[in-house]
Amino acid sequence: MQDIHPTVRFVIDLARIQAILNRRFDSGLGGLGLSEFIILLHLNEAGAAGMRRIDLAESVGLTASGVTRLLSPMEKIGLVKREANRDDARSSLVMIAPGGKRKLEEGMERAELLAEEIVPSEKKGEMKYVASVFSEIGRNIR
Amino acid sequence: MQDIHPTVRFVIDLARIQAILNRRFDSGLGGLGLSEFIILLHLNEAGAAGMRRIDLAESVGLTASGVTRLLSPMEKIGLVKREANRDDARSSLVMIAPGGKRKLEEGMERAELLAEEIVPSEKKGEMKYVASVFSEIGRNIR
DNA sequence: GATATATGCTTGAGTAATCAAGTATTAGTG
DNA sequence: CACTAATACTTGATTACTCAAGCATATATC
């Protein structure tokens, strides 16, 4: 038990950092939760075509159920809108609404400020490396 | 909104990976939640001296309140034990109990298997490096 | 040495997710 | 073409936290 497997250590450090960042971002994004912010970001990247809820779940890292619960109030307040999927009646498409675009821009400004607080700009190189490791892990885990 | 700030992207990737890992570890550690596992790990490292709950909270990344709620059932089933702190009556010390040591060893075995699934062992060097970046970020954010 | 303030911890109430089970719909198979 | 299996959700119940408030105890200040 002396030496901890590096990847296990990684998971532990990851959990800690995420818990802290989650709290910070949840309360610092101007009334937008971190998950909501992330959803808007993905939907914004998807553009007018929108996304199926399940693909959104996959890219955010939540379950389909979690996405359903998150989207429902967001739809009510006009951050996102839904549309039937003419190719598959099981699924509907979600897309970002004008209100969501505004909120996203607001949130992004704050997110950038928060980001600067946690990683000093001279660490950008390291961040790049970490990002590449993340994307590899991301592919491994689904 | 075209290019996303690298650290903001980092936070988003982190959130996704953590959500997925959290689910995997929560259900793969043999009845031990990931947070409980992490707590046992820290307490094990602290040894017989134990830790104050607030220091435990800080190293796990949760709030004091969260730690209270996690520890209470763990104490009941004999994974940890508590002891008054003779230097400061406000705080009590928590330490790992024999039952906790056993559970931790079991959990560690499974955690290592899960870890191998996520990151192939030839990437251990990279993980060590990422861990060092994490611990630096960790110091920045408290 | 009294009083204000800070620290450590717990608790009630709330929230954000989970899982398991259910309902449609679609795709695959003999 | 019927029938089984898989997919895309949604919902009820539960879990794992959070925050705000409160209670003790400790520390600092006058």
mmCIF file of C-alpha atoms (C1' of nucleotides) in Angstrom:
data_model
loop_
_atom_site.group_PDB
_atom_site.id
_atom_site.type_symbol
_atom_site.label_atom_id
_atom_site.label_comp_id
_atom_site.label_asym_id
_atom_site.label_seq_id
_atom_site.Cartn_x
_atom_site.Cartn_y
_atom_site.Cartn_z
ATOM 1 C CA MET A 1 0.000 0.000 0.000
ATOM 2 C CA GLN A 2 3.088 2.209 0.128
ATOM 3 C CA ASP A 3 3.232 3.343 -3.486
ATOM 4 C CA ILE A 4 -0.014 4.253 -5.094
ATOM 5 C CA HIS A 5 -0.587 3.345 -8.704
ATOM 6 C CA PRO A 6 -0.056 6.544 -10.691
ATOM 7 C CA THR A 7 -3.387 6.319 -12.451
ATOM 8 C CA VAL A 8 -5.201 5.744 -9.171
ATOM 9 C CA ARG A 9 -3.457 8.809 -7.798
ATOM 10 C CA PHE A 10 -4.555 10.641 -10.916
ATOM 11 C CA VAL A 11 -8.182 9.723 -10.278
ATOM 12 C CA ILE A 12 -7.936 10.956 -6.713
ATOM 13 C CA ASP A 13 -6.332 14.252 -7.621
ATOM 14 C CA LEU A 14 -8.844 14.678 -10.419
ATOM 15 C CA ALA A 15 -11.751 14.150 -8.049
ATOM 16 C CA ARG A 16 -10.433 16.753 -5.650
ATOM 17 C CA ILE A 17 -9.768 19.395 -8.255
ATOM 18 C CA GLN A 18 -13.088 18.808 -9.940
ATOM 19 C CA ALA A 19 -14.996 19.084 -6.670
ATOM 20 C CA ILE A 20 -13.372 22.425 -5.961
ATOM 21 C CA LEU A 21 -13.769 23.761 -9.489
ATOM 22 C CA ASN A 22 -17.349 22.593 -9.588
ATOM 23 C CA ARG A 23 -18.194 24.629 -6.510
ATOM 24 C CA ARG A 24 -16.366 27.674 -7.821
ATOM 25 C CA PHE A 25 -17.919 27.626 -11.240
ATOM 26 C CA ASP A 26 -21.361 26.736 -9.986
ATOM 27 C CA SER A 27 -21.446 29.893 -7.954
ATOM 28 C CA GLY A 28 -19.461 32.125 -10.273
ATOM 29 C CA LEU A 29 -21.111 31.819 -13.662
ATOM 30 C CA GLY A 30 -23.905 34.311 -13.098
ATOM 31 C CA GLY A 31 -26.767 32.045 -12.214
ATOM 32 C CA LEU A 32 -25.702 29.338 -14.605
ATOM 33 C CA GLY A 33 -24.578 26.013 -13.174
ATOM 34 C CA LEU A 34 -21.376 24.511 -14.531
ATOM 35 C CA SER A 35 -23.307 21.707 -16.211
ATOM 36 C CA GLU A 36 -25.694 24.156 -17.805
ATOM 37 C CA PHE A 37 -22.807 26.221 -19.032
ATOM 38 C CA ILE A 38 -21.162 23.162 -20.549
ATOM 39 C CA ILE A 39 -24.405 22.165 -22.229
ATOM 40 C CA LEU A 40 -24.786 25.593 -23.787
ATOM 41 C CA LEU A 41 -21.216 25.435 -24.993
ATOM 42 C CA HIS A 42 -21.744 22.125 -26.744
ATOM 43 C CA LEU A 43 -25.032 23.232 -28.233
ATOM 44 C CA ASN A 44 -23.426 26.401 -29.458
ATOM 45 C CA GLU A 45 -20.734 24.381 -31.198
ATOM 46 C CA ALA A 46 -23.405 22.145 -32.731
ATOM 47 C CA GLY A 47 -25.054 25.189 -34.282
ATOM 48 C CA ALA A 48 -28.481 25.266 -35.897
ATOM 49 C CA ALA A 49 -28.532 21.528 -36.531
ATOM 50 C CA GLY A 50 -28.821 20.900 -32.809
ATOM 51 C CA MET A 51 -27.971 17.663 -31.054
ATOM 52 C CA ARG A 52 -29.769 14.568 -29.951
ATOM 53 C CA ARG A 53 -30.059 14.442 -26.195
ATOM 54 C CA ILE A 54 -28.069 11.282 -25.974
ATOM 55 C CA ASP A 55 -25.160 12.720 -27.917
ATOM 56 C CA LEU A 56 -25.279 15.716 -25.661
ATOM 57 C CA ALA A 57 -25.173 13.422 -22.638
ATOM 58 C CA GLU A 58 -22.155 11.639 -24.081
ATOM 59 C CA SER A 59 -20.247 14.829 -24.731
ATOM 60 C CA VAL A 60 -21.057 16.354 -21.366
ATOM 61 C CA GLY A 61 -20.316 13.111 -19.521
ATOM 62 C CA LEU A 62 -23.716 12.750 -17.862
ATOM 63 C CA THR A 63 -26.383 10.102 -18.240
ATOM 64 C CA ALA A 64 -29.386 10.600 -20.507
ATOM 65 C CA SER A 65 -31.486 10.979 -17.408
ATOM 66 C CA GLY A 66 -29.329 13.778 -16.065
ATOM 67 C CA VAL A 67 -29.581 15.609 -19.363
ATOM 68 C CA THR A 68 -33.368 15.344 -19.382
ATOM 69 C CA ARG A 69 -33.543 16.930 -15.959
ATOM 70 C CA LEU A 70 -31.093 19.662 -16.796
ATOM 71 C CA LEU A 71 -32.712 20.626 -20.078
ATOM 72 C CA SER A 72 -36.257 20.836 -18.863
ATOM 73 C CA PRO A 73 -35.905 24.074 -16.862
ATOM 74 C CA MET A 74 -33.496 25.455 -19.451
ATOM 75 C CA GLU A 75 -36.164 25.055 -22.077
ATOM 76 C CA LYS A 76 -38.732 26.761 -19.870
ATOM 77 C CA ILE A 77 -36.624 29.873 -19.452
ATOM 78 C CA GLY A 78 -35.687 30.022 -23.113
ATOM 79 C CA LEU A 79 -32.047 28.977 -23.059
ATOM 80 C CA VAL A 80 -32.584 26.032 -25.384
ATOM 81 C CA LYS A 81 -35.329 24.852 -27.676
ATOM 82 C CA ARG A 82 -36.338 21.433 -28.896
ATOM 83 C CA GLU A 83 -37.515 20.161 -32.222
ATOM 84 C CA ALA A 84 -38.772 16.783 -33.353
ATOM 85 C CA ASN A 85 -36.281 14.667 -35.222
ATOM 86 C CA ARG A 86 -37.952 13.814 -38.527
ATOM 87 C CA ASP A 87 -35.620 10.874 -39.094
ATOM 88 C CA ASP A 88 -36.255 9.184 -35.777
ATOM 89 C CA ALA A 89 -39.363 9.734 -33.708
ATOM 90 C CA ARG A 90 -37.690 8.361 -30.587
ATOM 91 C CA SER A 91 -35.372 11.272 -30.236
ATOM 92 C CA SER A 92 -35.795 15.001 -30.366
ATOM 93 C CA LEU A 93 -33.150 17.550 -31.187
ATOM 94 C CA VAL A 94 -32.051 20.273 -28.802
ATOM 95 C CA MET A 95 -30.528 23.498 -29.930
ATOM 96 C CA ILE A 96 -29.354 26.674 -28.298
ATOM 97 C CA ALA A 97 -31.900 29.520 -28.241
ATOM 98 C CA PRO A 98 -31.102 33.250 -28.415
ATOM 99 C CA GLY A 99 -31.486 33.556 -24.657
ATOM 100 C CA GLY A 100 -28.982 30.742 -24.278
ATOM 101 C CA LYS A 101 -26.481 32.481 -26.529
ATOM 102 C CA ARG A 102 -26.636 35.580 -24.389
ATOM 103 C CA LYS A 103 -26.252 33.607 -21.187
ATOM 104 C CA LEU A 104 -23.386 31.655 -22.669
ATOM 105 C CA GLU A 105 -21.482 34.791 -23.591
ATOM 106 C CA GLU A 106 -21.989 36.197 -20.132
ATOM 107 C CA GLY A 107 -20.931 32.915 -18.576
ATOM 108 C CA MET A 108 -17.897 32.638 -20.815
ATOM 109 C CA GLU A 109 -16.567 35.987 -19.669
ATOM 110 C CA ARG A 110 -16.830 34.951 -16.071
ATOM 111 C CA ALA A 111 -15.449 31.502 -16.799
ATOM 112 C CA GLU A 112 -12.360 33.033 -18.335
ATOM 113 C CA LEU A 113 -11.778 35.146 -15.272
ATOM 114 C CA LEU A 114 -12.175 32.120 -13.027
ATOM 115 C CA ALA A 115 -9.822 30.160 -15.274
ATOM 116 C CA GLU A 116 -7.110 32.782 -14.937
ATOM 117 C CA GLU A 117 -7.360 32.503 -11.189
ATOM 118 C CA ILE A 118 -6.685 28.796 -11.167
ATOM 119 C CA VAL A 119 -3.992 28.444 -13.765
ATOM 120 C CA PRO A 120 -1.362 31.154 -14.098
ATOM 121 C CA SER A 121 -0.760 31.992 -17.729
ATOM 122 C CA GLU A 122 2.848 30.793 -17.719
ATOM 123 C CA LYS A 123 1.472 27.282 -17.253
ATOM 124 C CA LYS A 124 -0.195 27.187 -20.657
ATOM 125 C CA GLY A 125 2.306 24.674 -22.015
ATOM 126 C CA GLU A 126 1.554 22.267 -19.231
ATOM 127 C CA MET A 127 -2.159 22.721 -19.810
ATOM 128 C CA LYS A 128 -1.731 21.776 -23.426
ATOM 129 C CA TYR A 129 -0.009 18.585 -22.464
ATOM 130 C CA VAL A 130 -2.669 17.744 -19.921
ATOM 131 C CA ALA A 131 -5.341 18.423 -22.529
ATOM 132 C CA SER A 132 -3.772 15.859 -24.838
ATOM 133 C CA VAL A 133 -3.734 13.264 -22.080
ATOM 134 C CA PHE A 134 -7.368 14.080 -21.342
ATOM 135 C CA SER A 135 -8.454 13.573 -24.885
ATOM 136 C CA GLU A 136 -6.733 10.216 -24.961
ATOM 137 C CA ILE A 137 -8.408 9.144 -21.744
ATOM 138 C CA GLY A 138 -11.665 10.507 -23.056
ATOM 139 C CA ARG A 139 -11.439 8.156 -25.988
ATOM 140 C CA ASN A 140 -10.701 5.207 -23.718
ATOM 141 C CA ILE A 141 -13.660 5.608 -21.464
ATOM 142 C CA ARG A 142 -16.906 6.560 -23.169
ATOM 143 C CA MET B 1 -16.813 32.537 -29.028
ATOM 144 C CA GLN B 2 -14.862 30.668 -31.687
ATOM 145 C CA ASP B 3 -11.753 29.777 -29.717
ATOM 146 C CA ILE B 4 -12.241 28.602 -26.203
ATOM 147 C CA HIS B 5 -9.808 29.627 -23.519
ATOM 148 C CA PRO B 6 -7.489 26.642 -22.900
ATOM 149 C CA THR B 7 -8.135 26.560 -19.191
ATOM 150 C CA VAL B 8 -11.882 26.790 -19.697
ATOM 151 C CA ARG B 9 -11.619 23.853 -22.081
ATOM 152 C CA PHE B 10 -9.580 22.095 -19.408
ATOM 153 C CA VAL B 11 -12.350 22.589 -16.859
ATOM 154 C CA ILE B 12 -14.911 21.179 -19.294
ATOM 155 C CA ASP B 13 -12.840 18.130 -20.174
ATOM 156 C CA LEU B 14 -12.097 17.615 -16.510
ATOM 157 C CA ALA B 15 -15.771 17.702 -15.618
ATOM 158 C CA ARG B 16 -16.607 15.118 -18.250
ATOM 159 C CA ILE B 17 -13.848 12.706 -17.335
ATOM 160 C CA GLN B 18 -14.540 13.034 -13.653
ATOM 161 C CA ALA B 19 -18.258 12.380 -14.113
ATOM 162 C CA ILE B 20 -17.494 9.198 -16.008
ATOM 163 C CA LEU B 21 -14.757 8.028 -13.653
ATOM 164 C CA ASN B 22 -16.929 8.803 -10.678
ATOM 165 C CA ARG B 23 -19.674 6.514 -11.961
ATOM 166 C CA ARG B 24 -17.216 3.773 -12.805
ATOM 167 C CA PHE B 25 -15.397 3.823 -9.514
ATOM 168 C CA ASP B 26 -18.546 4.272 -7.471
ATOM 169 C CA SER B 27 -19.872 1.015 -8.812
ATOM 170 C CA GLY B 28 -16.611 -0.876 -9.126
ATOM 171 C CA LEU B 29 -14.924 -0.543 -5.768
ATOM 172 C CA GLY B 30 -16.772 -3.344 -4.025
ATOM 173 C CA GLY B 31 -19.403 -1.456 -2.091
ATOM 174 C CA LEU B 32 -17.143 1.477 -1.388
ATOM 175 C CA GLY B 33 -17.981 4.820 -2.952
ATOM 176 C CA LEU B 34 -15.149 6.724 -4.593
ATOM 177 C CA SER B 35 -15.257 9.403 -1.900
ATOM 178 C CA GLU B 36 -15.133 6.788 0.825
ATOM 179 C CA PHE B 37 -12.210 5.111 -0.860
ATOM 180 C CA ILE B 38 -10.379 8.407 -1.096
ATOM 181 C CA ILE B 39 -11.057 9.137 2.544
ATOM 182 C CA LEU B 40 -9.654 5.783 3.588
ATOM 183 C CA LEU B 41 -6.599 6.399 1.461
ATOM 184 C CA HIS B 42 -5.877 9.708 3.126
ATOM 185 C CA LEU B 43 -6.504 8.333 6.581
ATOM 186 C CA ASN B 44 -4.224 5.423 5.849
ATOM 187 C CA GLU B 45 -1.474 7.813 4.867
ATOM 188 C CA ALA B 46 -2.060 9.828 8.029
ATOM 189 C CA GLY B 47 -1.454 6.703 10.110
ATOM 190 C CA ALA B 48 -2.152 6.348 13.808
ATOM 191 C CA ALA B 49 -2.088 10.092 14.427
ATOM 192 C CA GLY B 50 -5.303 10.477 12.480
ATOM 193 C CA MET B 51 -6.567 13.684 10.955
ATOM 194 C CA ARG B 52 -8.869 16.493 11.897
ATOM 195 C CA ARG B 53 -12.056 16.388 9.901
ATOM 196 C CA ILE B 54 -11.411 19.747 8.369
ATOM 197 C CA ASP B 55 -7.990 18.742 7.120
ATOM 198 C CA LEU B 56 -9.532 15.623 5.687
ATOM 199 C CA ALA B 57 -12.147 17.747 3.929
ATOM 200 C CA GLU B 58 -9.414 19.929 2.500
ATOM 201 C CA SER B 59 -7.417 17.016 1.163
ATOM 202 C CA VAL B 60 -10.418 15.239 -0.301
ATOM 203 C CA GLY B 61 -11.803 18.445 -1.789
ATOM 204 C CA LEU B 62 -15.177 18.339 -0.061
ATOM 205 C CA THR B 63 -16.749 20.675 2.461
ATOM 206 C CA ALA B 64 -16.621 19.970 6.182
ATOM 207 C CA SER B 65 -20.300 19.197 5.996
ATOM 208 C CA GLY B 66 -19.797 16.607 3.295
ATOM 209 C CA VAL B 67 -17.102 14.925 5.357
ATOM 210 C CA THR B 68 -19.338 14.757 8.402
ATOM 211 C CA ARG B 69 -22.006 12.995 6.384
ATOM 212 C CA LEU B 70 -19.599 10.586 4.768
ATOM 213 C CA LEU B 71 -17.825 9.641 7.973
ATOM 214 C CA SER B 72 -20.863 8.972 10.070
ATOM 215 C CA PRO B 73 -21.908 5.688 8.396
ATOM 216 C CA MET B 74 -18.260 4.724 7.955
ATOM 217 C CA GLU B 75 -17.777 4.970 11.670
ATOM 218 C CA LYS B 76 -20.859 2.863 12.310
ATOM 219 C CA ILE B 77 -19.625 -0.013 10.196
ATOM 220 C CA GLY B 78 -16.122 0.130 11.615
ATOM 221 C CA LEU B 79 -14.132 1.590 8.748
ATOM 222 C CA VAL B 80 -12.913 4.560 10.739
ATOM 223 C CA LYS B 81 -12.799 5.543 14.374
ATOM 224 C CA ARG B 82 -12.813 8.872 16.111
ATOM 225 C CA GLU B 83 -10.971 10.177 19.107
ATOM 226 C CA ALA B 84 -11.158 13.439 21.006
ATOM 227 C CA ASN B 85 -8.422 15.919 20.255
ATOM 228 C CA ARG B 86 -6.831 16.760 23.572
ATOM 229 C CA ASP B 87 -5.335 19.972 22.233
ATOM 230 C CA ASP B 88 -8.572 21.374 20.896
ATOM 231 C CA ALA B 89 -11.983 20.343 22.114
ATOM 232 C CA ARG B 90 -13.694 21.735 19.034
ATOM 233 C CA SER B 91 -12.247 19.121 16.786
ATOM 234 C CA SER B 92 -12.005 15.388 16.952
ATOM 235 C CA LEU B 93 -9.521 13.212 15.162
ATOM 236 C CA VAL B 94 -10.492 10.514 12.705
ATOM 237 C CA MET B 95 -8.331 7.522 11.970
ATOM 238 C CA ILE B 96 -8.598 4.443 9.870
ATOM 239 C CA ALA B 97 -9.862 1.335 11.708
ATOM 240 C CA PRO B 98 -8.829 -2.271 10.969
ATOM 241 C CA GLY B 99 -12.031 -2.820 8.991
ATOM 242 C CA GLY B 100 -11.181 0.214 6.931
ATOM 243 C CA LYS B 101 -7.700 -1.109 6.198
ATOM 244 C CA ARG B 102 -9.168 -4.316 4.859
ATOM 245 C CA LYS B 103 -11.740 -2.487 2.753
ATOM 246 C CA LEU B 104 -9.062 -0.153 1.468
ATOM 247 C CA GLU B 105 -6.855 -3.015 0.334
ATOM 248 C CA GLU B 106 -9.766 -4.647 -1.421
ATOM 249 C CA GLY B 107 -10.769 -1.365 -3.013
ATOM 250 C CA MET B 108 -7.206 -0.656 -4.071
ATOM 251 C CA GLU B 109 -6.984 -3.894 -5.992
ATOM 252 C CA ARG B 110 -10.140 -3.080 -7.886
ATOM 253 C CA ALA B 111 -9.115 0.520 -8.349
ATOM 254 C CA GLU B 112 -5.880 -0.608 -9.965
ATOM 255 C CA LEU B 113 -7.775 -2.820 -12.376
ATOM 256 C CA LEU B 114 -10.113 0.029 -13.246
ATOM 257 C CA ALA B 115 -7.129 2.309 -13.658
ATOM 258 C CA GLU B 116 -5.501 -0.072 -16.128
ATOM 259 C CA GLU B 117 -8.652 0.023 -18.207
ATOM 260 C CA ILE B 118 -8.501 3.767 -18.408
ATOM 261 C CA VAL B 119 -4.807 4.280 -18.962
ATOM 262 C CA PRO B 120 -2.604 1.511 -20.341
ATOM 263 C CA SER B 121 0.354 0.854 -18.068
ATOM 264 C CA GLU B 122 2.942 2.063 -20.555
ATOM 265 C CA LYS B 123 1.510 5.526 -20.026
ATOM 266 C CA LYS B 124 2.345 5.580 -16.329
ATOM 267 C CA GLY B 125 5.110 8.099 -16.823
ATOM 268 C CA GLU B 126 2.701 10.544 -18.398
ATOM 269 C CA MET B 127 0.278 10.046 -15.551
ATOM 270 C CA LYS B 128 2.982 10.913 -13.054
ATOM 271 C CA TYR B 129 3.627 14.119 -14.879
ATOM 272 C CA VAL B 130 -0.059 15.003 -15.050
ATOM 273 C CA ALA B 131 -0.311 14.275 -11.352
ATOM 274 C CA SER B 132 2.416 16.782 -10.655
ATOM 275 C CA VAL B 133 0.589 19.426 -12.680
ATOM 276 C CA PHE B 134 -2.572 18.609 -10.773
ATOM 277 C CA SER B 135 -0.955 18.957 -7.424
ATOM 278 C CA GLU B 136 0.308 22.343 -8.454
ATOM 279 C CA ILE B 137 -3.136 23.462 -9.545
ATOM 280 C CA GLY B 138 -4.439 21.979 -6.342
ATOM 281 C CA ARG B 139 -2.212 24.274 -4.350
ATOM 282 C CA ASN B 140 -3.510 27.267 -6.299
ATOM 283 C CA ILE B 141 -7.123 26.704 -5.570
ATOM 284 C CA ARG B 142 -7.553 25.567 -1.997
ATOM 285 C "C1'" DG C 1 -10.138 39.277 32.100
ATOM 286 C "C1'" DA C 2 -14.230 40.373 29.341
ATOM 287 C "C1'" DT C 3 -15.856 40.540 24.828
ATOM 288 C "C1'" DA C 4 -15.675 40.125 19.885
ATOM 289 C "C1'" DT C 5 -14.288 37.163 16.302
ATOM 290 C "C1'" DA C 6 -12.685 33.097 14.198
ATOM 291 C "C1'" DT C 7 -12.559 28.021 13.873
ATOM 292 C "C1'" DG C 8 -14.313 23.143 13.901
ATOM 293 C "C1'" DC C 9 -18.039 20.611 13.402
ATOM 294 C "C1'" DT C 10 -23.035 19.288 12.871
ATOM 295 C "C1'" DT C 11 -27.711 19.664 11.124
ATOM 296 C "C1'" DG C 12 -32.050 21.025 8.292
ATOM 297 C "C1'" DA C 13 -33.355 21.967 3.873
ATOM 298 C "C1'" DG C 14 -32.402 21.930 -0.823
ATOM 299 C "C1'" DT C 15 -30.225 20.489 -5.324
ATOM 300 C "C1'" DA C 16 -28.041 17.854 -8.900
ATOM 301 C "C1'" DA C 17 -27.222 14.065 -10.150
ATOM 302 C "C1'" DT C 18 -27.764 8.666 -10.131
ATOM 303 C "C1'" DC C 19 -30.044 4.095 -11.106
ATOM 304 C "C1'" DA C 20 -33.820 1.128 -12.343
ATOM 305 C "C1'" DA C 21 -37.874 0.638 -14.597
ATOM 306 C "C1'" DG C 22 -41.153 1.992 -18.038
ATOM 307 C "C1'" DT C 23 -42.806 3.721 -22.807
ATOM 308 C "C1'" DA C 24 -42.225 4.504 -27.686
ATOM 309 C "C1'" DT C 25 -40.016 3.711 -31.705
ATOM 310 C "C1'" DT C 26 -36.590 1.606 -34.754
ATOM 311 C "C1'" DA C 27 -33.452 -2.032 -36.400
ATOM 312 C "C1'" DG C 28 -32.184 -6.692 -36.987
ATOM 313 C "C1'" DT C 29 -33.417 -11.740 -37.821
ATOM 314 C "C1'" DG C 30 -35.571 -16.161 -39.096
ATOM 315 C "C1'" DC D 1 -43.546 -10.098 -42.145
ATOM 316 C "C1'" DA D 2 -43.742 -11.154 -37.346
ATOM 317 C "C1'" DC D 3 -40.943 -10.889 -33.174
ATOM 318 C "C1'" DT D 4 -36.974 -9.947 -30.590
ATOM 319 C "C1'" DA D 5 -33.605 -6.808 -29.341
ATOM 320 C "C1'" DA D 6 -31.730 -2.383 -29.175
ATOM 321 C "C1'" DT D 7 -32.147 2.674 -28.791
ATOM 322 C "C1'" DA D 8 -33.900 7.243 -27.128
ATOM 323 C "C1'" DC D 9 -35.823 9.045 -24.011
ATOM 324 C "C1'" DT D 10 -38.659 10.026 -19.259
ATOM 325 C "C1'" DT D 11 -39.910 9.391 -14.506
ATOM 326 C "C1'" DG D 12 -40.017 7.788 -9.386
ATOM 327 C "C1'" DA D 13 -37.101 6.901 -5.810
ATOM 328 C "C1'" DT D 14 -32.675 7.486 -3.894
ATOM 329 C "C1'" DT D 15 -27.986 9.296 -3.083
ATOM 330 C "C1'" DA D 16 -24.308 12.443 -2.368
ATOM 331 C "C1'" DC D 17 -23.419 16.149 -1.824
ATOM 332 C "C1'" DT D 18 -24.104 21.738 -1.024
ATOM 333 C "C1'" DC D 19 -25.167 25.964 1.602
ATOM 334 C "C1'" DA D 20 -26.751 28.504 5.569
ATOM 335 C "C1'" DA D 21 -27.377 28.541 10.221
ATOM 336 C "C1'" DG D 22 -26.212 27.135 14.725
ATOM 337 C "C1'" DC D 23 -23.480 25.453 18.762
ATOM 338 C "C1'" DA D 24 -19.078 24.933 21.213
ATOM 339 C "C1'" DT D 25 -14.633 26.086 21.871
ATOM 340 C "C1'" DA D 26 -10.471 28.784 21.012
ATOM 341 C "C1'" DT D 27 -7.937 33.101 19.913
ATOM 342 C "C1'" DA D 28 -7.214 37.996 19.654
ATOM 343 C "C1'" DT D 29 -8.016 42.693 21.306
ATOM 344 C "C1'" DC D 30 -8.983 46.304 24.331
#
